[in-house]
Short mmCIF file of C-alpha atoms in Angstrom, two decimals:
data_model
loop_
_atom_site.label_atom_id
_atom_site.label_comp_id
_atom_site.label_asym_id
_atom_site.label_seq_id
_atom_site.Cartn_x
_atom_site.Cartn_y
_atom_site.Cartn_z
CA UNK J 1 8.07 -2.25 2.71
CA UNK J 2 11.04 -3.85 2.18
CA UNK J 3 11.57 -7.26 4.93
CA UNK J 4 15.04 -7.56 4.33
CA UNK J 5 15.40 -3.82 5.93
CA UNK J 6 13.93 -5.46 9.30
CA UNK J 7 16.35 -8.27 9.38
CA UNK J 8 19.19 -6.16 9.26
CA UNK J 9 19.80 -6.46 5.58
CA UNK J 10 21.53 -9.59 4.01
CA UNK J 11 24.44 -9.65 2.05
CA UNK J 12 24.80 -12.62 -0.41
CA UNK J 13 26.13 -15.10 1.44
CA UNK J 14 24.04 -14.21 4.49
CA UNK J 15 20.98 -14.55 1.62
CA UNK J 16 22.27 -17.78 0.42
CA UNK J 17 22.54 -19.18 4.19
CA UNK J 18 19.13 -18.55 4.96
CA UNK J 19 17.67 -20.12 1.97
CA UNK J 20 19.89 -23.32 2.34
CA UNK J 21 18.79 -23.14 6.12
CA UNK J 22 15.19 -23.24 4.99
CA UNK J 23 15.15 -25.85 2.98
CA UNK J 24 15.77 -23.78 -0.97
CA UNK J 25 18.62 -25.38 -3.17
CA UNK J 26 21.00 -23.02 -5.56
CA UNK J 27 20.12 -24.10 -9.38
CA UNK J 28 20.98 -22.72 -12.29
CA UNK J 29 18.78 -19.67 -12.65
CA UNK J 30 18.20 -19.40 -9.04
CA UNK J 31 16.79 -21.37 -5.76
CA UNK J 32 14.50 -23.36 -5.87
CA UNK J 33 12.16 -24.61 -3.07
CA UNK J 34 9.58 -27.41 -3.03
CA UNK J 35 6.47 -24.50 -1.62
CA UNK J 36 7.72 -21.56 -4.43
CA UNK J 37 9.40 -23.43 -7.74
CA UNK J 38 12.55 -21.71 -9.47
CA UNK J 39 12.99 -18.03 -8.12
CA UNK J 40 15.83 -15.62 -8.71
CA UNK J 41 17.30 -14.72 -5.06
CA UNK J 42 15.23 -11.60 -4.50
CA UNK J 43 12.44 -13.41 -4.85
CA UNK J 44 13.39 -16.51 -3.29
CA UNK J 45 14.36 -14.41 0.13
CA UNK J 46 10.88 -12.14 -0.02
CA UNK J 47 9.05 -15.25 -0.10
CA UNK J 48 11.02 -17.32 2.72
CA UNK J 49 10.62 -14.54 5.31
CA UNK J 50 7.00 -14.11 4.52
CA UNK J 51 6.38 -17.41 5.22
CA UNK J 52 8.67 -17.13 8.43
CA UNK J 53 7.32 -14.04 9.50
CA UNK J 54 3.16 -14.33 8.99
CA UNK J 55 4.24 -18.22 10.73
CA UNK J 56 5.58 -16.51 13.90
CA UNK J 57 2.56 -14.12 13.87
CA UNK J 58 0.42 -16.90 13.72
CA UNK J 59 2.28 -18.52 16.70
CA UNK J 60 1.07 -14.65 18.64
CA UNK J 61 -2.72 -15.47 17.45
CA UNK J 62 -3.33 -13.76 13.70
CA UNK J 63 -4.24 -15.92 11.25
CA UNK J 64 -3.25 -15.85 7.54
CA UNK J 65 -6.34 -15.53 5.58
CA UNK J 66 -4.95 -15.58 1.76
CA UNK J 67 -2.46 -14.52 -0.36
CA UNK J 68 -2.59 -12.52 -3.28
CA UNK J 69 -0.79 -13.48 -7.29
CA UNK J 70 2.00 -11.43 -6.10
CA UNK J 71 2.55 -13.14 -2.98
CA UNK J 72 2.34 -11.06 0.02
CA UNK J 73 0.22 -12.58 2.24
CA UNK J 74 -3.00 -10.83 4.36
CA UNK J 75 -3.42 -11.25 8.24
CA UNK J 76 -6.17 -11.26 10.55
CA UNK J 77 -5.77 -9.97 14.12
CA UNK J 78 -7.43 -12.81 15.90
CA UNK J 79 -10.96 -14.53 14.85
CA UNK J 80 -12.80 -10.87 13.94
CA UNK J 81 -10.39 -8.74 13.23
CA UNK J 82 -9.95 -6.72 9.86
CA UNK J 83 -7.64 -8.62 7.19
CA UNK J 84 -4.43 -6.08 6.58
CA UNK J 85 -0.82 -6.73 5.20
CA UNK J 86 1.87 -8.48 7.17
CA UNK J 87 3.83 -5.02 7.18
CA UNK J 88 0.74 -3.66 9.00
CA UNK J 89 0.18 -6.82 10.93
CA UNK J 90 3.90 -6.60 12.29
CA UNK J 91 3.60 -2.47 13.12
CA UNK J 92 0.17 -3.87 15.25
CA UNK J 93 2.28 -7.13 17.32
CA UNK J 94 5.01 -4.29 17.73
CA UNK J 95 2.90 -1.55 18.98
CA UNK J 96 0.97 -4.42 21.33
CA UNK J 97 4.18 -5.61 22.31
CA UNK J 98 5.87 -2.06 23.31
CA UNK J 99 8.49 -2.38 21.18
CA UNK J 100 10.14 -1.07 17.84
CA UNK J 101 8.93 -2.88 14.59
CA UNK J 102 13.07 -3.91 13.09
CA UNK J 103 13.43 -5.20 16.77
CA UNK J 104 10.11 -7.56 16.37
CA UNK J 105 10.53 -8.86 12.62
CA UNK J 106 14.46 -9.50 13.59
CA UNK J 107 13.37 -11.57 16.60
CA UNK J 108 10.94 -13.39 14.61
CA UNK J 109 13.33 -14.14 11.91
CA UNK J 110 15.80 -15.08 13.88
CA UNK J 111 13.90 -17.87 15.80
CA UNK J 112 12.99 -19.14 12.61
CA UNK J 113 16.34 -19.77 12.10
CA UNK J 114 16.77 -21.25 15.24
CA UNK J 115 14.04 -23.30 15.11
CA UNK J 116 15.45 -24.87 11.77
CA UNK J 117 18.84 -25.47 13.53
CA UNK J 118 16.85 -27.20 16.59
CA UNK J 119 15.00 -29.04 14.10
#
């Protein structure tokens, strides 16, 4: 699954916004972040809204319980639950939460924005 189709999909400059807002710096070759090195954009903007989404599940109660080479990152509903992806993690707070799973992640990514900006 594809994040950037949850958050409304970015154009360039939106892309380039959000990674500036979170802390990644344009280099030659790509953006670059003190967490994930040198990546080109693609990579850079998967990365940053993993991190901002599993961070605003964990704020609902899953926990992140590893990550693998590729970086996607596995979940845990709660203390006992079974580990799953954060696409299946986010279908789970959606269906919990009554509500469509674009409408979640793009609330979630945008108060991560926000919370940068309050910051």
């Amino acid at each position: 699954m594809k994040l950037e189709r949850h958050v409304g999909g970015l154009s360039l400059a939106r892309k380039a916004n959000y990674l500036r807002a979170r802390g990644w710096s344009e280099e030659e070759g790509g953006w670059s972040s003190e967490i994930f090195g040198l990546l080109p954009m693609v990579k850079a903007v998967h990365h940053q809204l993993t991190d901002d989404l599993s961070q605003a599940l964990v704020k609902r109660g899953w926990q992140v319980v590893g990550f693998s080479e590729r970086g996607y990152v596995k979940m845990r509903d709660g203390e006992h639950g079974k580990p799953c992806s954060l696409p299946k993690a986010l279908r789970t707070q959606a269906r919990r939460e009554k509500r469509p799973v674009a409408e979640l992640t793009y609330e979630l990514f945008l108060a991560a924005l926000l919370e940068v900006e309050g910051a």
